[in-house]
mmCIF file with all atom_site columns, C-alpha atoms in Angstrom:
data_model
loop_
_atom_site.group_PDB
_atom_site.id
_atom_site.type_symbol
_atom_site.label_atom_id
_atom_site.label_alt_id
_atom_site.label_comp_id
_atom_site.label_asym_id
_atom_site.label_entity_id
_atom_site.label_seq_id
_atom_site.pdbx_PDB_ins_code
_atom_site.Cartn_x
_atom_site.Cartn_y
_atom_site.Cartn_z
_atom_site.occupancy
_atom_site.B_iso_or_equiv
_atom_site.pdbx_formal_charge
_atom_site.auth_seq_id
_atom_site.auth_comp_id
_atom_site.auth_asym_id
_atom_site.auth_atom_id
_atom_site.pdbx_PDB_model_num
ATOM 1   C CA . MET A 1 1   ? -44.986 -35.828 61.829 1.00 39.00 ? 535 MET A CA 1
ATOM 2   C CA . HIS A 1 2   ? -48.327 -37.449 62.533 1.00 36.00 ? 536 HIS A CA 1
ATOM 3   C CA . SER A 1 3   ? -50.473 -34.958 60.645 1.00 42.00 ? 537 SER A CA 1
ATOM 4   C CA . VAL A 1 4   ? -53.134 -34.589 58.015 1.00 46.00 ? 538 VAL A CA 1
ATOM 5   C CA . ALA A 1 5   ? -51.939 -33.650 54.562 1.00 52.00 ? 539 ALA A CA 1
ATOM 6   C CA . VAL A 1 6   ? -53.649 -32.430 51.462 1.00 53.00 ? 540 VAL A CA 1
ATOM 7   C CA . ALA A 1 7   ? -51.948 -33.216 48.216 1.00 53.00 ? 541 ALA A CA 1
ATOM 8   C CA . SER A 1 8   ? -53.052 -31.993 44.866 1.00 48.00 ? 542 SER A CA 1
ATOM 9   C CA . ARG A 1 9   ? -52.663 -34.949 42.597 1.00 47.00 ? 543 ARG A CA 1
ATOM 10  C CA . SER A 1 10  ? -50.371 -35.193 39.639 1.00 44.00 ? 544 SER A CA 1
ATOM 11  C CA . ALA A 1 11  ? -51.092 -37.534 36.804 1.00 42.00 ? 545 ALA A CA 1
ATOM 12  C CA . ASP A 1 12  ? -49.718 -38.577 33.467 1.00 43.00 ? 546 ASP A CA 1
ATOM 13  C CA . PRO A 1 13  ? -48.446 -35.412 31.747 1.00 41.00 ? 547 PRO A CA 1
ATOM 14  C CA . ARG A 1 14  ? -49.756 -36.777 28.436 1.00 40.00 ? 548 ARG A CA 1
ATOM 15  C CA . ASP A 1 15  ? -53.294 -36.260 29.717 1.00 41.00 ? 549 ASP A CA 1
ATOM 16  C CA . SER A 1 16  ? -54.655 -32.763 29.394 1.00 39.00 ? 550 SER A CA 1
ATOM 17  C CA . ARG A 1 17  ? -55.295 -31.018 32.672 1.00 42.00 ? 551 ARG A CA 1
ATOM 18  C CA . GLU A 1 18  ? -58.941 -30.709 31.717 1.00 44.00 ? 552 GLU A CA 1
ATOM 19  C CA . SER A 1 19  ? -59.447 -34.427 31.096 1.00 40.00 ? 553 SER A CA 1
ATOM 20  C CA . ARG A 1 20  ? -57.633 -35.429 34.302 1.00 50.00 ? 554 ARG A CA 1
ATOM 21  C CA . ASN A 1 21  ? -59.987 -33.689 36.676 1.00 46.00 ? 555 ASN A CA 1
ATOM 22  C CA . GLY A 1 22  ? -63.209 -33.729 34.695 1.00 54.00 ? 556 GLY A CA 1
ATOM 23  C CA . GLY A 1 23  ? -63.275 -29.985 34.038 1.00 65.00 ? 557 GLY A CA 1
ATOM 24  C CA . SER A 1 24  ? -61.150 -26.907 33.800 1.00 75.00 ? 558 SER A CA 1
ATOM 25  C CA . PRO A 1 25  ? -58.099 -26.355 36.014 1.00 83.00 ? 559 PRO A CA 1
ATOM 26  C CA . PRO A 1 26  ? -58.824 -25.063 39.534 1.00 87.00 ? 560 PRO A CA 1
ATOM 27  C CA . ASP A 1 27  ? -59.260 -21.295 39.714 1.00 89.00 ? 561 ASP A CA 1
ATOM 28  C CA . ALA A 1 28  ? -57.385 -19.009 42.105 1.00 89.00 ? 562 ALA A CA 1
ATOM 29  C CA . VAL A 1 29  ? -59.985 -19.412 44.867 1.00 92.00 ? 563 VAL A CA 1
ATOM 30  C CA . SER A 1 30  ? -59.862 -23.212 44.690 1.00 91.00 ? 564 SER A CA 1
ATOM 31  C CA . LEU A 1 31  ? -56.060 -23.069 44.783 1.00 90.00 ? 565 LEU A CA 1
ATOM 32  C CA . ALA A 1 32  ? -56.287 -20.838 47.859 1.00 91.00 ? 566 ALA A CA 1
ATOM 33  C CA . ILE A 1 33  ? -58.585 -23.412 49.503 1.00 91.00 ? 567 ILE A CA 1
ATOM 34  C CA . ILE A 1 34  ? -56.066 -26.154 48.677 1.00 90.00 ? 568 ILE A CA 1
ATOM 35  C CA . GLU A 1 35  ? -53.285 -24.054 50.252 1.00 88.00 ? 569 GLU A CA 1
ATOM 36  C CA . GLN A 1 36  ? -55.355 -23.581 53.410 1.00 89.00 ? 570 GLN A CA 1
ATOM 37  C CA . LEU A 1 37  ? -55.914 -27.338 53.673 1.00 90.00 ? 571 LEU A CA 1
ATOM 38  C CA . GLN A 1 38  ? -52.248 -28.074 52.969 1.00 85.00 ? 572 GLN A CA 1
ATOM 39  C CA . GLU A 1 39  ? -51.337 -25.943 55.970 1.00 85.00 ? 573 GLU A CA 1
ATOM 40  C CA . ASP A 1 40  ? -53.892 -27.797 58.130 1.00 86.00 ? 574 ASP A CA 1
ATOM 41  C CA . GLY A 1 41  ? -56.013 -30.581 56.653 1.00 86.00 ? 575 GLY A CA 1
ATOM 42  C CA . ARG A 1 42  ? -58.432 -30.270 59.583 1.00 89.00 ? 576 ARG A CA 1
ATOM 43  C CA . ARG A 1 43  ? -58.945 -26.506 59.288 1.00 92.00 ? 577 ARG A CA 1
ATOM 44  C CA . PRO A 1 44  ? -62.669 -25.693 59.654 1.00 92.00 ? 578 PRO A CA 1
ATOM 45  C CA . TYR A 1 45  ? -64.504 -24.656 56.491 1.00 94.00 ? 579 TYR A CA 1
ATOM 46  C CA . ALA A 1 46  ? -65.613 -21.435 58.229 1.00 94.00 ? 580 ALA A CA 1
ATOM 47  C CA . ALA A 1 47  ? -61.977 -20.437 58.836 1.00 94.00 ? 581 ALA A CA 1
ATOM 48  C CA . ILE A 1 48  ? -61.061 -21.307 55.249 1.00 93.00 ? 582 ILE A CA 1
ATOM 49  C CA . GLY A 1 49  ? -64.026 -19.286 54.004 1.00 94.00 ? 583 GLY A CA 1
ATOM 50  C CA . LYS A 1 50  ? -62.892 -16.272 55.990 1.00 94.00 ? 584 LYS A CA 1
ATOM 51  C CA . ALA A 1 51  ? -59.373 -16.551 54.537 1.00 94.00 ? 585 ALA A CA 1
ATOM 52  C CA . VAL A 1 52  ? -60.521 -16.909 50.914 1.00 93.00 ? 586 VAL A CA 1
ATOM 53  C CA . GLY A 1 53  ? -63.651 -14.731 50.967 1.00 94.00 ? 587 GLY A CA 1
ATOM 54  C CA . LEU A 1 54  ? -66.345 -17.426 50.687 1.00 94.00 ? 588 LEU A CA 1
ATOM 55  C CA . SER A 1 55  ? -69.095 -18.741 52.908 1.00 94.00 ? 589 SER A CA 1
ATOM 56  C CA . GLU A 1 56  ? -68.621 -21.991 54.816 1.00 93.00 ? 590 GLU A CA 1
ATOM 57  C CA . ALA A 1 57  ? -71.155 -23.693 52.511 1.00 95.00 ? 591 ALA A CA 1
ATOM 58  C CA . ALA A 1 58  ? -69.332 -22.493 49.379 1.00 94.00 ? 592 ALA A CA 1
ATOM 59  C CA . VAL A 1 59  ? -66.022 -23.817 50.727 1.00 94.00 ? 593 VAL A CA 1
ATOM 60  C CA . ARG A 1 60  ? -67.643 -27.175 51.565 1.00 93.00 ? 594 ARG A CA 1
ATOM 61  C CA . GLN A 1 61  ? -69.001 -27.389 47.995 1.00 95.00 ? 595 GLN A CA 1
ATOM 62  C CA . ARG A 1 62  ? -65.666 -26.519 46.406 1.00 94.00 ? 596 ARG A CA 1
ATOM 63  C CA . VAL A 1 63  ? -63.748 -28.983 48.588 1.00 93.00 ? 597 VAL A CA 1
ATOM 64  C CA . GLN A 1 64  ? -66.187 -31.750 47.678 1.00 93.00 ? 598 GLN A CA 1
ATOM 65  C CA . LYS A 1 65  ? -65.855 -30.903 43.982 1.00 92.00 ? 599 LYS A CA 1
ATOM 66  C CA . LEU A 1 66  ? -62.031 -30.946 44.204 1.00 92.00 ? 600 LEU A CA 1
ATOM 67  C CA . LEU A 1 67  ? -62.202 -34.343 45.939 1.00 91.00 ? 601 LEU A CA 1
ATOM 68  C CA . ASP A 1 68  ? -64.731 -35.748 43.456 1.00 92.00 ? 602 ASP A CA 1
ATOM 69  C CA . GLN A 1 69  ? -62.644 -34.604 40.478 1.00 90.00 ? 603 GLN A CA 1
ATOM 70  C CA . GLY A 1 70  ? -59.508 -36.193 41.917 1.00 88.00 ? 604 GLY A CA 1
ATOM 71  C CA . VAL A 1 71  ? -57.718 -32.839 42.038 1.00 88.00 ? 605 VAL A CA 1
ATOM 72  C CA . MET A 1 72  ? -56.763 -33.451 45.677 1.00 88.00 ? 606 MET A CA 1
ATOM 73  C CA . GLN A 1 73  ? -57.097 -35.941 48.479 1.00 85.00 ? 607 GLN A CA 1
ATOM 74  C CA . ILE A 1 74  ? -57.061 -35.493 52.234 1.00 83.00 ? 608 ILE A CA 1
ATOM 75  C CA . VAL A 1 75  ? -55.051 -38.155 54.068 1.00 78.00 ? 609 VAL A CA 1
ATOM 76  C CA . ALA A 1 76  ? -53.295 -38.740 57.375 1.00 69.00 ? 610 ALA A CA 1
ATOM 77  C CA . VAL A 1 77  ? -49.518 -38.810 57.037 1.00 68.00 ? 611 VAL A CA 1
ATOM 78  C CA . THR A 1 78  ? -47.415 -40.640 59.612 1.00 63.00 ? 612 THR A CA 1
ATOM 79  C CA . ASP A 1 79  ? -43.699 -40.719 60.237 1.00 64.00 ? 613 ASP A CA 1
ATOM 80  C CA . PRO A 1 80  ? -42.702 -44.343 59.458 1.00 65.00 ? 614 PRO A CA 1
ATOM 81  C CA . LEU A 1 81  ? -40.137 -44.305 62.283 1.00 66.00 ? 615 LEU A CA 1
ATOM 82  C CA . THR A 1 82  ? -42.834 -43.708 64.889 1.00 63.00 ? 616 THR A CA 1
ATOM 83  C CA . VAL A 1 83  ? -44.929 -46.662 63.740 1.00 62.00 ? 617 VAL A CA 1
ATOM 84  C CA . GLY A 1 84  ? -42.192 -49.300 63.600 1.00 61.00 ? 618 GLY A CA 1
ATOM 85  C CA . TYR A 1 85  ? -40.715 -48.882 60.113 1.00 60.00 ? 619 TYR A CA 1
ATOM 86  C CA . LEU A 1 86  ? -37.034 -48.148 60.651 1.00 78.00 ? 620 LEU A CA 1
ATOM 87  C CA . ARG A 1 87  ? -35.712 -48.519 57.099 1.00 88.00 ? 621 ARG A CA 1
ATOM 88  C CA . GLN A 1 88  ? -36.695 -46.537 54.012 1.00 91.00 ? 622 GLN A CA 1
ATOM 89  C CA . ALA A 1 89  ? -35.080 -46.639 50.599 1.00 93.00 ? 623 ALA A CA 1
ATOM 90  C CA . MET A 1 90  ? -35.587 -45.487 47.059 1.00 95.00 ? 624 MET A CA 1
ATOM 91  C CA . VAL A 1 91  ? -35.050 -48.309 44.586 1.00 97.00 ? 625 VAL A CA 1
ATOM 92  C CA . GLY A 1 92  ? -34.207 -47.606 40.963 1.00 98.00 ? 626 GLY A CA 1
ATOM 93  C CA . VAL A 1 93  ? -35.514 -50.398 38.731 1.00 98.00 ? 627 VAL A CA 1
ATOM 94  C CA . ARG A 1 94  ? -34.436 -51.208 35.174 1.00 98.00 ? 628 ARG A CA 1
ATOM 95  C CA . VAL A 1 95  ? -37.037 -53.168 33.214 1.00 98.00 ? 629 VAL A CA 1
ATOM 96  C CA . GLU A 1 96  ? -36.996 -55.441 30.189 1.00 97.00 ? 630 GLU A CA 1
ATOM 97  C CA . GLY A 1 97  ? -40.276 -55.468 28.331 1.00 95.00 ? 631 GLY A CA 1
ATOM 98  C CA . ASP A 1 98  ? -43.521 -54.010 29.644 1.00 96.00 ? 632 ASP A CA 1
ATOM 99  C CA . VAL A 1 99  ? -42.815 -51.264 32.176 1.00 97.00 ? 633 VAL A CA 1
ATOM 100 C CA . GLU A 1 100 ? -46.541 -50.910 32.888 1.00 97.00 ? 634 GLU A CA 1
ATOM 101 C CA . ALA A 1 101 ? -46.854 -54.550 34.004 1.00 97.00 ? 635 ALA A CA 1
ATOM 102 C CA . VAL A 1 102 ? -43.815 -54.276 36.280 1.00 98.00 ? 636 VAL A CA 1
ATOM 103 C CA . SER A 1 103 ? -45.035 -50.989 37.783 1.00 98.00 ? 637 SER A CA 1
ATOM 104 C CA . ASP A 1 104 ? -48.448 -52.551 38.478 1.00 98.00 ? 638 ASP A CA 1
ATOM 105 C CA . ALA A 1 105 ? -46.821 -55.532 40.223 1.00 98.00 ? 639 ALA A CA 1
ATOM 106 C CA . LEU A 1 106 ? -44.641 -53.276 42.379 1.00 98.00 ? 640 LEU A CA 1
ATOM 107 C CA . ALA A 1 107 ? -47.523 -50.930 43.191 1.00 97.00 ? 641 ALA A CA 1
ATOM 108 C CA . ALA A 1 108 ? -49.434 -53.936 44.552 1.00 97.00 ? 642 ALA A CA 1
ATOM 109 C CA . MET A 1 109 ? -46.721 -54.581 47.182 1.00 97.00 ? 643 MET A CA 1
ATOM 110 C CA . SER A 1 110 ? -47.613 -53.022 50.534 1.00 93.00 ? 644 SER A CA 1
ATOM 111 C CA . GLU A 1 111 ? -43.995 -51.987 51.203 1.00 94.00 ? 645 GLU A CA 1
ATOM 112 C CA . CYS A 1 112 ? -43.856 -49.965 47.971 1.00 95.00 ? 646 CYS A CA 1
ATOM 113 C CA . GLU A 1 113 ? -45.266 -46.578 48.952 1.00 91.00 ? 647 GLU A CA 1
ATOM 114 C CA . TYR A 1 114 ? -44.419 -44.703 45.762 1.00 92.00 ? 648 TYR A CA 1
ATOM 115 C CA . VAL A 1 115 ? -43.951 -46.035 42.232 1.00 97.00 ? 649 VAL A CA 1
ATOM 116 C CA . VAL A 1 116 ? -43.182 -43.717 39.333 1.00 97.00 ? 650 VAL A CA 1
ATOM 117 C CA . MET A 1 117 ? -42.198 -44.390 35.716 1.00 98.00 ? 651 MET A CA 1
ATOM 118 C CA . THR A 1 118 ? -39.170 -42.327 34.762 1.00 97.00 ? 652 THR A CA 1
ATOM 119 C CA . ALA A 1 119 ? -36.959 -41.378 31.857 1.00 94.00 ? 653 ALA A CA 1
ATOM 120 C CA . GLY A 1 120 ? -33.231 -41.737 32.355 1.00 92.00 ? 654 GLY A CA 1
ATOM 121 C CA . SER A 1 121 ? -31.078 -44.375 34.016 1.00 96.00 ? 655 SER A CA 1
ATOM 122 C CA . PHE A 1 122 ? -34.029 -46.178 35.593 1.00 98.00 ? 656 PHE A CA 1
ATOM 123 C CA . ASP A 1 123 ? -37.399 -47.122 34.177 1.00 98.00 ? 657 ASP A CA 1
ATOM 124 C CA . LEU A 1 124 ? -39.024 -46.956 37.618 1.00 98.00 ? 658 LEU A CA 1
ATOM 125 C CA . MET A 1 125 ? -38.291 -45.333 40.963 1.00 98.00 ? 659 MET A CA 1
ATOM 126 C CA . VAL A 1 126 ? -39.878 -47.094 43.925 1.00 97.00 ? 660 VAL A CA 1
ATOM 127 C CA . GLU A 1 127 ? -39.953 -45.855 47.515 1.00 94.00 ? 661 GLU A CA 1
ATOM 128 C CA . VAL A 1 128 ? -39.875 -48.780 49.945 1.00 93.00 ? 662 VAL A CA 1
ATOM 129 C CA . VAL A 1 129 ? -40.728 -48.611 53.649 1.00 91.00 ? 663 VAL A CA 1
ATOM 130 C CA . CYS A 1 130 ? -39.616 -51.588 55.770 1.00 92.00 ? 664 CYS A CA 1
ATOM 131 C CA . GLU A 1 131 ? -39.307 -52.654 59.402 1.00 89.00 ? 665 GLU A CA 1
ATOM 132 C CA . ASP A 1 132 ? -35.525 -53.116 59.300 1.00 92.00 ? 666 ASP A CA 1
ATOM 133 C CA . ASP A 1 133 ? -32.602 -54.024 57.039 1.00 93.00 ? 667 ASP A CA 1
ATOM 134 C CA . ASP A 1 134 ? -33.578 -57.714 56.903 1.00 95.00 ? 668 ASP A CA 1
ATOM 135 C CA . HIS A 1 135 ? -37.068 -56.777 55.748 1.00 95.00 ? 669 HIS A CA 1
ATOM 136 C CA . LEU A 1 136 ? -35.614 -54.390 53.125 1.00 95.00 ? 670 LEU A CA 1
ATOM 137 C CA . LEU A 1 137 ? -33.303 -57.142 51.847 1.00 96.00 ? 671 LEU A CA 1
ATOM 138 C CA . GLU A 1 138 ? -36.244 -59.563 51.593 1.00 96.00 ? 672 GLU A CA 1
ATOM 139 C CA . VAL A 1 139 ? -38.379 -57.032 49.703 1.00 97.00 ? 673 VAL A CA 1
ATOM 140 C CA . ILE A 1 140 ? -35.647 -56.140 47.217 1.00 97.00 ? 674 ILE A CA 1
ATOM 141 C CA . ASN A 1 141 ? -34.038 -59.550 46.761 1.00 96.00 ? 675 ASN A CA 1
ATOM 142 C CA . ARG A 1 142 ? -36.992 -61.919 46.946 1.00 97.00 ? 676 ARG A CA 1
ATOM 143 C CA . ARG A 1 143 ? -39.912 -59.782 45.845 1.00 97.00 ? 677 ARG A CA 1
ATOM 144 C CA . ILE A 1 144 ? -38.917 -56.853 43.625 1.00 98.00 ? 678 ILE A CA 1
ATOM 145 C CA . ARG A 1 145 ? -36.187 -58.752 41.764 1.00 98.00 ? 679 ARG A CA 1
ATOM 146 C CA . ALA A 1 146 ? -38.553 -61.729 41.365 1.00 97.00 ? 680 ALA A CA 1
ATOM 147 C CA . VAL A 1 147 ? -41.079 -59.687 39.348 1.00 98.00 ? 681 VAL A CA 1
ATOM 148 C CA . PRO A 1 148 ? -40.961 -60.810 35.702 1.00 97.00 ? 682 PRO A CA 1
ATOM 149 C CA . GLY A 1 149 ? -39.339 -58.077 33.620 1.00 98.00 ? 683 GLY A CA 1
ATOM 150 C CA . VAL A 1 150 ? -37.137 -56.623 36.392 1.00 98.00 ? 684 VAL A CA 1
ATOM 151 C CA . ARG A 1 151 ? -33.641 -56.584 34.899 1.00 98.00 ? 685 ARG A CA 1
ATOM 152 C CA . SER A 1 152 ? -31.747 -54.858 37.727 1.00 97.00 ? 686 SER A CA 1
ATOM 153 C CA . THR A 1 153 ? -32.172 -52.671 40.781 1.00 97.00 ? 687 THR A CA 1
ATOM 154 C CA . GLU A 1 154 ? -30.117 -50.060 42.594 1.00 97.00 ? 688 GLU A CA 1
ATOM 155 C CA . SER A 1 155 ? -30.969 -49.127 46.171 1.00 96.00 ? 689 SER A CA 1
ATOM 156 C CA . PHE A 1 156 ? -30.604 -45.733 47.839 1.00 96.00 ? 690 PHE A CA 1
ATOM 157 C CA . VAL A 1 157 ? -31.064 -46.177 51.593 1.00 93.00 ? 691 VAL A CA 1
ATOM 158 C CA . TYR A 1 158 ? -32.370 -43.124 53.448 1.00 89.00 ? 692 TYR A CA 1
ATOM 159 C CA . LEU A 1 159 ? -30.113 -41.922 56.254 1.00 87.00 ? 693 LEU A CA 1
ATOM 160 C CA . ARG A 1 160 ? -32.092 -38.838 57.285 1.00 83.00 ? 694 ARG A CA 1
ATOM 161 C CA . LEU A 1 161 ? -35.173 -37.084 55.924 1.00 78.00 ? 695 LEU A CA 1
ATOM 162 C CA . LYS A 1 162 ? -34.474 -33.373 55.521 1.00 83.00 ? 696 LYS A CA 1
ATOM 163 C CA . LYS A 1 163 ? -37.620 -32.194 53.734 1.00 81.00 ? 697 LYS A CA 1
ATOM 164 C CA . GLN A 1 164 ? -40.976 -33.640 52.793 1.00 74.00 ? 698 GLN A CA 1
ATOM 165 C CA . THR A 1 165 ? -43.822 -31.431 51.627 1.00 74.00 ? 699 THR A CA 1
ATOM 166 C CA . TYR A 1 166 ? -47.113 -31.892 49.858 1.00 67.00 ? 700 TYR A CA 1
ATOM 167 C CA . MET A 1 167 ? -47.440 -28.354 48.548 1.00 65.00 ? 701 MET A CA 1
ATOM 168 C CA . TRP A 1 168 ? -47.277 -28.983 44.811 1.00 63.00 ? 702 TRP A CA 1
ATOM 169 C CA . GLY A 1 169 ? -50.212 -27.845 42.770 1.00 59.00 ? 703 GLY A CA 1
ATOM 170 C CA . SER A 1 170 ? -50.991 -24.644 44.631 1.00 57.00 ? 704 SER A CA 1
ATOM 171 C CA . ARG A 1 171 ? -47.828 -22.602 44.335 1.00 55.00 ? 705 ARG A CA 1
#
C-alpha cells in the first residue's frame, strides 16, 4: 500500500469549521480538488485542473491555500507490514484525572500512531504499531500503563486489515 494519501483533517468538533481552517469551509471546487488528490496524491495540477475546470495555476493556488489552512495534508502512507512492523493494535485507555495530559504523553510515543479522546467505555483510543508481540507487550505494559493517570487498558490486536481509506471530508 506504499502510496501517497491526502487526508482532509478533522479537528475538535467544539471548534467552528470557520475557525479551524482560518476561513469559510471549502467550496465544491476545492472539495473536488481534494477528491482528485485523494485518488492520487501525485496527480499533476494540470490534470486536476482539467477535471475540475480550473487552470493549473488556479489549482496550485487552491492546493496551497488548503495546505496553509490545515484543511488537508499530503503524506506518504506505508503498509507497516512491509517496513518491519508486524503487530498493530488498538488500545482502549481509561484515565483518572486529566485526559489531556495523558493523551499528550501517549501522542509523544513513536509507536502510538493515532490518539483520540472518546466518549464511552474508554477515555482514549490509541493505535499502536510495533515490530512484534514482545514490542507490543513492552509498549503497553511498561510505557502506556506507566503514564501517570492511566487507570486501565484493553488491547484489540489486529488480525487483518480489511479497509483503510482517507476519503473523509470530500464526500
